[in-house]
DNA sequence: GCCCCGAAATTTGCATTCATTTTTCGAACG
DNA sequence: CGTTCGAAAAATGAATGCAAATTTCGGGGC
């Protein structure tokens, strides 16, 4: 049930010969490397603040430094890493204030997605969201945290898709990736008040979406993200002050 | 043609006299090239849909292909150009639907900026916006299109800055750059109805901002951008002076 | 006369190489 | 004994070189 995200990055992908299906793979070798490297970093294989070892990654992905550095430049523009002049790349470490800023942008993007979704969503797509909502509610009653999260993410994802706006979807994915590293120590399991509140907010979300009330849905979604941020720990994964492990 | 060729590569602090003050200058050579190339494309020196001539740009900027291609990859991730596998880069050409999508994202970002600005803006910053608003109104009464546009852009820029959110500002600048190519054939001069409407909307914007009514301001700004899009021509910029179209 | 096929020329993508910088390690000095 | 200076080692940034693909241009076939 965990998101059916296309994940061609089987991690290994090192010196293994591309004897599989090169046809589609060749279609965008650079794009493949970019996606793999992005996943590699987003997954947390490198500590925040740590140097990005070019040579090692070259060996791991079986390429030379040129395409790798191209990918690094792109990842820097995406905000995943910092590029220090003559000092290499480092995994971007999020401070508390930066995390707040990113959450606010996510809220704004979801608000926009909700507004657009109200204009464009089909009845079938709405029905699917409604189904997911009820499934999520069932998980909530069961105290099934895992199922709840899965449905939750699926719902937000469907709303973004229903907005039918490619730049929005891309930007949304970008920021979601940047925030993937933050650990939500405030598990809803130990924060039942927030869980109930979130569930009520989702009731409002579904209601507004049902009425195609874009303006309202927009506001609810932004506040929903705000509350989610407040409930989330403002601490990044693996603090590691000077863990510039080599 | 006297080119305002941004050519820092001629004396890129390489050879002699490293004991000057190149510290800040050297700080970002790649960033300089990226900014220059981005401007070069955004300014419309290449026709939409035209191939991006690597060799020519290398000569123009006085660099080799490696840093140029790195910059191209970044610009592709920014959405300014398309990267076709084995077929080079092309200046992205906006279709009508893509332009609508971009405008909607701009509206969402401005809506977010307005909401955040209501939370964080200082009285001084508000006063400055109020001043710009009145100046814009004066330009409106004078039918001074140029002054009106300048104030208009300054106001929206101040709102984004008042939001005090770096990722938002960066994303906003990115989308603004993508839309810079669209030509607004619907000059307000010939569209006085829209001009008056826009002016009224700005009155609402200022009022909501004055009352720090983030929710309202958010909605007004989104609708403001929607109306702006409707008034704008859905036609992309005409072929550039140096039309290397093929 | 038009279309299709094929080789030369240009272009793209990546690897390799080179100069410059940073970092590390060791020794001399205070 | 701690500090600092300096040279070796590693890493970074950019240029060049090379194989593969594409585009272009010419010739042959229908």
PDB file of N, CA and C (backbone and C1' of nucleotides) in Angstrom, chain C residues 27-30, chain D residues 1-5:
ATOM      1  P    DA C  27      58.323  14.037  10.560  1.00  0.00           P
ATOM      2  O5'  DA C  27      59.036  15.448  10.671  1.00  0.00           O
ATOM      3  C5'  DA C  27      59.348  16.169   9.484  1.00  0.00           C
ATOM      4  C4'  DA C  27      59.486  17.647   9.798  1.00  0.00           C
ATOM      5  C3'  DA C  27      60.383  17.951  10.991  1.00  0.00           C
ATOM      6  O3'  DA C  27      61.262  19.021  10.686  1.00  0.00           O
ATOM      7  C1'  DA C  27      58.283  18.977  11.287  1.00  0.00           C
ATOM      8  P    DA C  28      62.658  19.133  11.488  1.00  0.00           P
ATOM      9  O5'  DA C  28      62.719  20.704  11.791  1.00  0.00           O
ATOM     10  C5'  DA C  28      62.439  21.623  10.731  1.00  0.00           C
ATOM     11  C4'  DA C  28      61.771  22.875  11.298  1.00  0.00           C
ATOM     12  C3'  DA C  28      62.520  23.507  12.474  1.00  0.00           C
ATOM     13  O3'  DA C  28      62.691  24.899  12.240  1.00  0.00           O
ATOM     14  C1'  DA C  28      60.253  23.137  13.056  1.00  0.00           C
ATOM     15  P    DC C  29      63.728  25.712  13.123  1.00  0.00           P
ATOM     16  O5'  DC C  29      62.747  26.615  14.006  1.00  0.00           O
ATOM     17  C5'  DC C  29      61.718  27.362  13.368  1.00  0.00           C
ATOM     18  C4'  DC C  29      60.694  27.785  14.411  1.00  0.00           C
ATOM     19  C3'  DC C  29      61.294  28.399  15.669  1.00  0.00           C
ATOM     20  O3'  DC C  29      60.921  29.771  15.766  1.00  0.00           O
ATOM     21  C1'  DC C  29      59.563  26.824  16.186  1.00  0.00           C
ATOM     22  P    DG C  30      61.528  30.674  16.925  1.00  0.00           P
ATOM     23  O5'  DG C  30      60.338  30.786  17.963  1.00  0.00           O
ATOM     24  C5'  DG C  30      59.060  31.224  17.510  1.00  0.00           C
ATOM     25  C4'  DG C  30      58.016  31.010  18.594  1.00  0.00           C
ATOM     26  C3'  DG C  30      58.353  31.657  19.939  1.00  0.00           C
ATOM     27  O3'  DG C  30      57.213  32.281  20.480  1.00  0.00           O
ATOM     28  C1'  DG C  30      57.984  29.342  20.231  1.00  0.00           C
TER      29       DG C  30
ATOM     30  P    DC D   1      55.204  16.293  27.008  1.00  0.00           P
ATOM     31  O5'  DC D   1      54.279  17.468  26.464  1.00  0.00           O
ATOM     32  C5'  DC D   1      53.701  18.342  27.447  1.00  0.00           C
ATOM     33  C4'  DC D   1      53.059  19.505  26.727  1.00  0.00           C
ATOM     34  C3'  DC D   1      52.184  19.083  25.535  1.00  0.00           C
ATOM     35  O3'  DC D   1      50.967  19.828  25.569  1.00  0.00           O
ATOM     36  C1'  DC D   1      53.830  20.625  24.816  1.00  0.00           C
ATOM     37  P    DG D   2      49.776  19.405  24.702  1.00  0.00           P
ATOM     38  O5'  DG D   2      49.501  20.756  23.901  1.00  0.00           O
ATOM     39  C5'  DG D   2      49.378  21.976  24.630  1.00  0.00           C
ATOM     40  C4'  DG D   2      49.634  23.159  23.707  1.00  0.00           C
ATOM     41  C3'  DG D   2      48.758  23.182  22.446  1.00  0.00           C
ATOM     42  O3'  DG D   2      48.240  24.496  22.253  1.00  0.00           O
ATOM     43  C1'  DG D   2      51.060  23.256  21.844  1.00  0.00           C
ATOM     44  P    DT D   3      47.234  24.783  21.070  1.00  0.00           P
ATOM     45  O5'  DT D   3      48.153  25.572  20.036  1.00  0.00           O
ATOM     46  C5'  DT D   3      48.995  26.616  20.517  1.00  0.00           C
ATOM     47  C4'  DT D   3      49.862  27.137  19.393  1.00  0.00           C
ATOM     48  C3'  DT D   3      49.141  27.310  18.054  1.00  0.00           C
ATOM     49  O3'  DT D   3      49.351  28.629  17.556  1.00  0.00           O
ATOM     50  C1'  DT D   3      51.130  26.049  17.761  1.00  0.00           C
ATOM     51  P    DT D   4      48.545  29.141  16.282  1.00  0.00           P
ATOM     52  O5'  DT D   4      49.685  29.113  15.162  1.00  0.00           O
ATOM     53  C5'  DT D   4      50.999  29.599  15.476  1.00  0.00           C
ATOM     54  C4'  DT D   4      51.945  29.214  14.357  1.00  0.00           C
ATOM     55  C3'  DT D   4      51.380  29.403  12.945  1.00  0.00           C
ATOM     56  O3'  DT D   4      52.373  29.966  12.099  1.00  0.00           O
ATOM     57  C1'  DT D   4      52.120  27.187  13.208  1.00  0.00           C
ATOM     58  P    DC D   5      51.946  30.844  10.814  1.00  0.00           P
ATOM     59  O5'  DC D   5      53.020  30.382   9.720  1.00  0.00           O
ATOM     60  C5'  DC D   5      54.384  30.198  10.118  1.00  0.00           C
ATOM     61  C4'  DC D   5      54.960  29.001   9.392  1.00  0.00           C
ATOM     62  C3'  DC D   5      54.667  28.954   7.891  1.00  0.00           C
ATOM     63  O3'  DC D   5      55.878  28.965   7.164  1.00  0.00           O
ATOM     64  C1'  DC D   5      54.234  26.852   8.918  1.00  0.00           C
TER      65       DC D   5
END
